[in-house]
Amino acid sequence: MDDPALLAPFDDDVVRAVAGTNSVEEEQLRSALADHQRTMRENPGVEDLVYEWRKRFDDAVLHRTPETFYMAVRETVWEEYGAHLGIDDYLLAAVVAVHQEQILRDPAIDSGALDEATVALVVSRPSSQ
């Protein structure tokens, strides 16, 4: 992982706790999280993704800051990312858990908007935007 800004939306204690709970190497989890953030930024880009998800899913944006969108998306979005990145199901579950836990721990976000049909997804903009 070469750009620490890719992990900026995630608290270190969240990543560490999820890695421990899921018996995943912390560095492997950080690398997968960074790869996912990089992929969203590059293809097709954060703004385009958020626009698409807003059209596809009701109330997709749970919260936003100038740097980060906190989203509620369908599980199929994560399945597509897992396949695209070549992440096995076990590591993908840990990546999703980091996103979910980050949203649940943030008091500024109404995590009650996540229901049985949605999962959390945190996406940050590149600092140049």
mmCIF file with all atom_site columns, C-alpha atoms in Angstrom:
data_model
loop_
_atom_site.group_PDB
_atom_site.id
_atom_site.type_symbol
_atom_site.label_atom_id
_atom_site.label_alt_id
_atom_site.label_comp_id
_atom_site.label_asym_id
_atom_site.label_entity_id
_atom_site.label_seq_id
_atom_site.pdbx_PDB_ins_code
_atom_site.Cartn_x
_atom_site.Cartn_y
_atom_site.Cartn_z
_atom_site.occupancy
_atom_site.B_iso_or_equiv
_atom_site.pdbx_formal_charge
_atom_site.auth_seq_id
_atom_site.auth_comp_id
_atom_site.auth_asym_id
_atom_site.auth_atom_id
_atom_site.pdbx_PDB_model_num
ATOM 1   C CA . MET A 1 1   ? 0.000   0.000   0.000   1.00 0.00 ? 1   MET A CA 1
ATOM 2   C CA . ASP A 1 2   ? 1.639   3.190   -1.154  1.00 0.00 ? 2   ASP A CA 1
ATOM 3   C CA . ASP A 1 3   ? -0.843  5.987   -0.348  1.00 0.00 ? 3   ASP A CA 1
ATOM 4   C CA . PRO A 1 4   ? -1.868  6.323   3.323   1.00 0.00 ? 4   PRO A CA 1
ATOM 5   C CA . ALA A 1 5   ? -4.645  8.734   2.283   1.00 0.00 ? 5   ALA A CA 1
ATOM 6   C CA . LEU A 1 6   ? -6.531  5.738   0.903   1.00 0.00 ? 6   LEU A CA 1
ATOM 7   C CA . LEU A 1 7   ? -7.129  4.553   4.473   1.00 0.00 ? 7   LEU A CA 1
ATOM 8   C CA . ALA A 1 8   ? -7.973  7.991   5.872   1.00 0.00 ? 8   ALA A CA 1
ATOM 9   C CA . PRO A 1 9   ? -11.702 7.266   6.311   1.00 0.00 ? 9   PRO A CA 1
ATOM 10  C CA . PHE A 1 10  ? -10.999 4.270   8.554   1.00 0.00 ? 10  PHE A CA 1
ATOM 11  C CA . ASP A 1 11  ? -9.989  4.438   12.209  1.00 0.00 ? 11  ASP A CA 1
ATOM 12  C CA . ASP A 1 12  ? -6.937  2.322   12.993  1.00 0.00 ? 12  ASP A CA 1
ATOM 13  C CA . ASP A 1 13  ? -8.720  0.714   15.934  1.00 0.00 ? 13  ASP A CA 1
ATOM 14  C CA . VAL A 1 14  ? -11.580 -0.367  13.656  1.00 0.00 ? 14  VAL A CA 1
ATOM 15  C CA . VAL A 1 15  ? -9.200  -2.003  11.176  1.00 0.00 ? 15  VAL A CA 1
ATOM 16  C CA . ARG A 1 16  ? -7.240  -3.658  13.989  1.00 0.00 ? 16  ARG A CA 1
ATOM 17  C CA . ALA A 1 17  ? -10.377 -4.958  15.725  1.00 0.00 ? 17  ALA A CA 1
ATOM 18  C CA . VAL A 1 18  ? -11.909 -6.339  12.532  1.00 0.00 ? 18  VAL A CA 1
ATOM 19  C CA . ALA A 1 19  ? -8.624  -8.011  11.565  1.00 0.00 ? 19  ALA A CA 1
ATOM 20  C CA . GLY A 1 20  ? -8.470  -9.701  14.969  1.00 0.00 ? 20  GLY A CA 1
ATOM 21  C CA . THR A 1 21  ? -12.100 -10.741 15.007  1.00 0.00 ? 21  THR A CA 1
ATOM 22  C CA . ASN A 1 22  ? -11.896 -12.180 11.487  1.00 0.00 ? 22  ASN A CA 1
ATOM 23  C CA . SER A 1 23  ? -8.454  -13.793 11.908  1.00 0.00 ? 23  SER A CA 1
ATOM 24  C CA . VAL A 1 24  ? -7.079  -11.819 8.968   1.00 0.00 ? 24  VAL A CA 1
ATOM 25  C CA . GLU A 1 25  ? -3.582  -10.328 8.877   1.00 0.00 ? 25  GLU A CA 1
ATOM 26  C CA . GLU A 1 26  ? -3.940  -6.612  9.562   1.00 0.00 ? 26  GLU A CA 1
ATOM 27  C CA . GLU A 1 27  ? -1.592  -5.630  6.716   1.00 0.00 ? 27  GLU A CA 1
ATOM 28  C CA . GLN A 1 28  ? -3.491  -7.844  4.287   1.00 0.00 ? 28  GLN A CA 1
ATOM 29  C CA . LEU A 1 29  ? -6.735  -6.169  5.351   1.00 0.00 ? 29  LEU A CA 1
ATOM 30  C CA . ARG A 1 30  ? -5.235  -2.685  5.024   1.00 0.00 ? 30  ARG A CA 1
ATOM 31  C CA . SER A 1 31  ? -3.947  -3.563  1.567   1.00 0.00 ? 31  SER A CA 1
ATOM 32  C CA . ALA A 1 32  ? -7.377  -4.825  0.460   1.00 0.00 ? 32  ALA A CA 1
ATOM 33  C CA . LEU A 1 33  ? -9.055  -1.693  1.848   1.00 0.00 ? 33  LEU A CA 1
ATOM 34  C CA . ALA A 1 34  ? -6.581  0.517   -0.022  1.00 0.00 ? 34  ALA A CA 1
ATOM 35  C CA . ASP A 1 35  ? -7.028  -1.445  -3.260  1.00 0.00 ? 35  ASP A CA 1
ATOM 36  C CA . HIS A 1 36  ? -10.786 -1.024  -2.961  1.00 0.00 ? 36  HIS A CA 1
ATOM 37  C CA . GLN A 1 37  ? -10.551 2.732   -2.351  1.00 0.00 ? 37  GLN A CA 1
ATOM 38  C CA . ARG A 1 38  ? -8.106  3.099   -5.253  1.00 0.00 ? 38  ARG A CA 1
ATOM 39  C CA . THR A 1 39  ? -10.428 1.154   -7.569  1.00 0.00 ? 39  THR A CA 1
ATOM 40  C CA . MET A 1 40  ? -13.411 3.350   -6.682  1.00 0.00 ? 40  MET A CA 1
ATOM 41  C CA . ARG A 1 41  ? -11.363 6.494   -7.291  1.00 0.00 ? 41  ARG A CA 1
ATOM 42  C CA . GLU A 1 42  ? -10.014 5.331   -10.626 1.00 0.00 ? 42  GLU A CA 1
ATOM 43  C CA . ASN A 1 43  ? -12.872 3.405   -12.195 1.00 0.00 ? 43  ASN A CA 1
ATOM 44  C CA . PRO A 1 44  ? -15.163 5.214   -12.806 1.00 0.00 ? 44  PRO A CA 1
ATOM 45  C CA . GLY A 1 45  ? -14.481 7.728   -10.029 1.00 0.00 ? 45  GLY A CA 1
ATOM 46  C CA . VAL A 1 46  ? -16.055 8.648   -6.720  1.00 0.00 ? 46  VAL A CA 1
ATOM 47  C CA . GLU A 1 47  ? -18.528 11.218  -8.023  1.00 0.00 ? 47  GLU A CA 1
ATOM 48  C CA . ASP A 1 48  ? -19.769 8.907   -10.782 1.00 0.00 ? 48  ASP A CA 1
ATOM 49  C CA . LEU A 1 49  ? -20.179 6.001   -8.363  1.00 0.00 ? 49  LEU A CA 1
ATOM 50  C CA . VAL A 1 50  ? -22.111 8.053   -5.841  1.00 0.00 ? 50  VAL A CA 1
ATOM 51  C CA . TYR A 1 51  ? -24.359 9.378   -8.622  1.00 0.00 ? 51  TYR A CA 1
ATOM 52  C CA . GLU A 1 52  ? -25.010 5.824   -9.863  1.00 0.00 ? 52  GLU A CA 1
ATOM 53  C CA . TRP A 1 53  ? -25.761 4.494   -6.376  1.00 0.00 ? 53  TRP A CA 1
ATOM 54  C CA . ARG A 1 54  ? -28.100 7.391   -5.648  1.00 0.00 ? 54  ARG A CA 1
ATOM 55  C CA . LYS A 1 55  ? -30.068 6.477   -8.763  1.00 0.00 ? 55  LYS A CA 1
ATOM 56  C CA . ARG A 1 56  ? -30.099 2.724   -8.009  1.00 0.00 ? 56  ARG A CA 1
ATOM 57  C CA . PHE A 1 57  ? -30.772 2.725   -4.260  1.00 0.00 ? 57  PHE A CA 1
ATOM 58  C CA . ASP A 1 58  ? -33.147 4.735   -2.101  1.00 0.00 ? 58  ASP A CA 1
ATOM 59  C CA . ASP A 1 59  ? -31.390 6.865   0.503   1.00 0.00 ? 59  ASP A CA 1
ATOM 60  C CA . ALA A 1 60  ? -27.969 5.599   -0.530  1.00 0.00 ? 60  ALA A CA 1
ATOM 61  C CA . VAL A 1 61  ? -26.037 8.468   1.076   1.00 0.00 ? 61  VAL A CA 1
ATOM 62  C CA . LEU A 1 62  ? -26.181 8.143   4.849   1.00 0.00 ? 62  LEU A CA 1
ATOM 63  C CA . HIS A 1 63  ? -23.749 10.988  5.516   1.00 0.00 ? 63  HIS A CA 1
ATOM 64  C CA . ARG A 1 64  ? -21.112 12.965  3.709   1.00 0.00 ? 64  ARG A CA 1
ATOM 65  C CA . THR A 1 65  ? -18.199 15.173  4.529   1.00 0.00 ? 65  THR A CA 1
ATOM 66  C CA . PRO A 1 66  ? -16.096 17.146  2.050   1.00 0.00 ? 66  PRO A CA 1
ATOM 67  C CA . GLU A 1 67  ? -13.754 14.141  1.816   1.00 0.00 ? 67  GLU A CA 1
ATOM 68  C CA . THR A 1 68  ? -15.963 11.085  2.310   1.00 0.00 ? 68  THR A CA 1
ATOM 69  C CA . PHE A 1 69  ? -19.324 9.557   1.427   1.00 0.00 ? 69  PHE A CA 1
ATOM 70  C CA . TYR A 1 70  ? -20.908 7.045   3.815   1.00 0.00 ? 70  TYR A CA 1
ATOM 71  C CA . MET A 1 71  ? -23.229 4.888   1.756   1.00 0.00 ? 71  MET A CA 1
ATOM 72  C CA . ALA A 1 72  ? -25.831 2.139   2.117   1.00 0.00 ? 72  ALA A CA 1
ATOM 73  C CA . VAL A 1 73  ? -25.671 -0.192  -0.885  1.00 0.00 ? 73  VAL A CA 1
ATOM 74  C CA . ARG A 1 74  ? -26.869 -3.663  -1.807  1.00 0.00 ? 74  ARG A CA 1
ATOM 75  C CA . GLU A 1 75  ? -24.642 -6.641  -1.142  1.00 0.00 ? 75  GLU A CA 1
ATOM 76  C CA . THR A 1 76  ? -24.274 -7.151  -4.898  1.00 0.00 ? 76  THR A CA 1
ATOM 77  C CA . VAL A 1 77  ? -22.078 -4.029  -5.030  1.00 0.00 ? 77  VAL A CA 1
ATOM 78  C CA . TRP A 1 78  ? -19.617 -5.718  -2.692  1.00 0.00 ? 78  TRP A CA 1
ATOM 79  C CA . GLU A 1 79  ? -19.802 -8.981  -4.625  1.00 0.00 ? 79  GLU A CA 1
ATOM 80  C CA . GLU A 1 80  ? -18.841 -7.091  -7.794  1.00 0.00 ? 80  GLU A CA 1
ATOM 81  C CA . TYR A 1 81  ? -15.878 -5.431  -6.059  1.00 0.00 ? 81  TYR A CA 1
ATOM 82  C CA . GLY A 1 82  ? -14.732 -8.726  -4.590  1.00 0.00 ? 82  GLY A CA 1
ATOM 83  C CA . ALA A 1 83  ? -14.760 -10.364 -8.015  1.00 0.00 ? 83  ALA A CA 1
ATOM 84  C CA . HIS A 1 84  ? -13.062 -7.384  -9.673  1.00 0.00 ? 84  HIS A CA 1
ATOM 85  C CA . LEU A 1 85  ? -10.286 -7.235  -7.072  1.00 0.00 ? 85  LEU A CA 1
ATOM 86  C CA . GLY A 1 86  ? -9.860  -11.001 -6.844  1.00 0.00 ? 86  GLY A CA 1
ATOM 87  C CA . ILE A 1 87  ? -10.516 -10.979 -3.089  1.00 0.00 ? 87  ILE A CA 1
ATOM 88  C CA . ASP A 1 88  ? -11.588 -14.280 -1.554  1.00 0.00 ? 88  ASP A CA 1
ATOM 89  C CA . ASP A 1 89  ? -14.852 -14.387 0.368   1.00 0.00 ? 89  ASP A CA 1
ATOM 90  C CA . TYR A 1 90  ? -13.108 -14.481 3.743   1.00 0.00 ? 90  TYR A CA 1
ATOM 91  C CA . LEU A 1 91  ? -11.054 -11.331 3.133   1.00 0.00 ? 91  LEU A CA 1
ATOM 92  C CA . LEU A 1 92  ? -13.998 -9.608  1.434   1.00 0.00 ? 92  LEU A CA 1
ATOM 93  C CA . ALA A 1 93  ? -16.120 -10.233 4.537   1.00 0.00 ? 93  ALA A CA 1
ATOM 94  C CA . ALA A 1 94  ? -13.439 -8.507  6.644   1.00 0.00 ? 94  ALA A CA 1
ATOM 95  C CA . VAL A 1 95  ? -13.278 -5.543  4.235   1.00 0.00 ? 95  VAL A CA 1
ATOM 96  C CA . VAL A 1 96  ? -17.071 -5.167  4.391   1.00 0.00 ? 96  VAL A CA 1
ATOM 97  C CA . ALA A 1 97  ? -16.942 -5.462  8.193   1.00 0.00 ? 97  ALA A CA 1
ATOM 98  C CA . VAL A 1 98  ? -14.501 -2.531  8.395   1.00 0.00 ? 98  VAL A CA 1
ATOM 99  C CA . HIS A 1 99  ? -16.876 -0.358  6.368   1.00 0.00 ? 99  HIS A CA 1
ATOM 100 C CA . GLN A 1 100 ? -19.858 -1.488  8.434   1.00 0.00 ? 100 GLN A CA 1
ATOM 101 C CA . GLU A 1 101 ? -18.100 -0.961  11.772  1.00 0.00 ? 101 GLU A CA 1
ATOM 102 C CA . GLN A 1 102 ? -16.793 2.463   10.732  1.00 0.00 ? 102 GLN A CA 1
ATOM 103 C CA . ILE A 1 103 ? -20.327 3.638   10.049  1.00 0.00 ? 103 ILE A CA 1
ATOM 104 C CA . LEU A 1 104 ? -21.726 2.069   13.221  1.00 0.00 ? 104 LEU A CA 1
ATOM 105 C CA . ARG A 1 105 ? -19.098 3.806   15.381  1.00 0.00 ? 105 ARG A CA 1
ATOM 106 C CA . ASP A 1 106 ? -19.573 7.283   13.908  1.00 0.00 ? 106 ASP A CA 1
ATOM 107 C CA . PRO A 1 107 ? -22.147 9.233   15.939  1.00 0.00 ? 107 PRO A CA 1
ATOM 108 C CA . ALA A 1 108 ? -22.707 11.648  13.039  1.00 0.00 ? 108 ALA A CA 1
ATOM 109 C CA . ILE A 1 109 ? -24.173 8.844   10.921  1.00 0.00 ? 109 ILE A CA 1
ATOM 110 C CA . ASP A 1 110 ? -27.663 7.432   11.334  1.00 0.00 ? 110 ASP A CA 1
ATOM 111 C CA . SER A 1 111 ? -26.684 3.778   11.191  1.00 0.00 ? 111 SER A CA 1
ATOM 112 C CA . GLY A 1 112 ? -30.343 2.870   11.716  1.00 0.00 ? 112 GLY A CA 1
ATOM 113 C CA . ALA A 1 113 ? -30.769 3.613   8.005   1.00 0.00 ? 113 ALA A CA 1
ATOM 114 C CA . LEU A 1 114 ? -28.835 0.418   7.288   1.00 0.00 ? 114 LEU A CA 1
ATOM 115 C CA . ASP A 1 115 ? -31.387 -2.348  7.032   1.00 0.00 ? 115 ASP A CA 1
ATOM 116 C CA . GLU A 1 116 ? -31.357 -6.043  6.209   1.00 0.00 ? 116 GLU A CA 1
ATOM 117 C CA . ALA A 1 117 ? -31.182 -5.241  2.490   1.00 0.00 ? 117 ALA A CA 1
ATOM 118 C CA . THR A 1 118 ? -28.171 -2.902  2.671   1.00 0.00 ? 118 THR A CA 1
ATOM 119 C CA . VAL A 1 119 ? -24.540 -2.914  3.708   1.00 0.00 ? 119 VAL A CA 1
ATOM 120 C CA . ALA A 1 120 ? -22.208 -0.047  4.443   1.00 0.00 ? 120 ALA A CA 1
ATOM 121 C CA . LEU A 1 121 ? -19.701 1.329   1.990   1.00 0.00 ? 121 LEU A CA 1
ATOM 122 C CA . VAL A 1 122 ? -17.329 4.201   2.776   1.00 0.00 ? 122 VAL A CA 1
ATOM 123 C CA . VAL A 1 123 ? -15.762 5.957   -0.193  1.00 0.00 ? 123 VAL A CA 1
ATOM 124 C CA . SER A 1 124 ? -13.339 8.852   0.007   1.00 0.00 ? 124 SER A CA 1
ATOM 125 C CA . ARG A 1 125 ? -12.447 11.399  -2.629  1.00 0.00 ? 125 ARG A CA 1
ATOM 126 C CA . PRO A 1 126 ? -8.884  11.955  -3.717  1.00 0.00 ? 126 PRO A CA 1
ATOM 127 C CA . SER A 1 127 ? -7.398  14.959  -1.954  1.00 0.00 ? 127 SER A CA 1
ATOM 128 C CA . SER A 1 128 ? -6.999  16.801  -5.270  1.00 0.00 ? 128 SER A CA 1
ATOM 129 C CA . GLN A 1 129 ? -10.797 17.135  -5.652  1.00 0.00 ? 129 GLN A CA 1
#
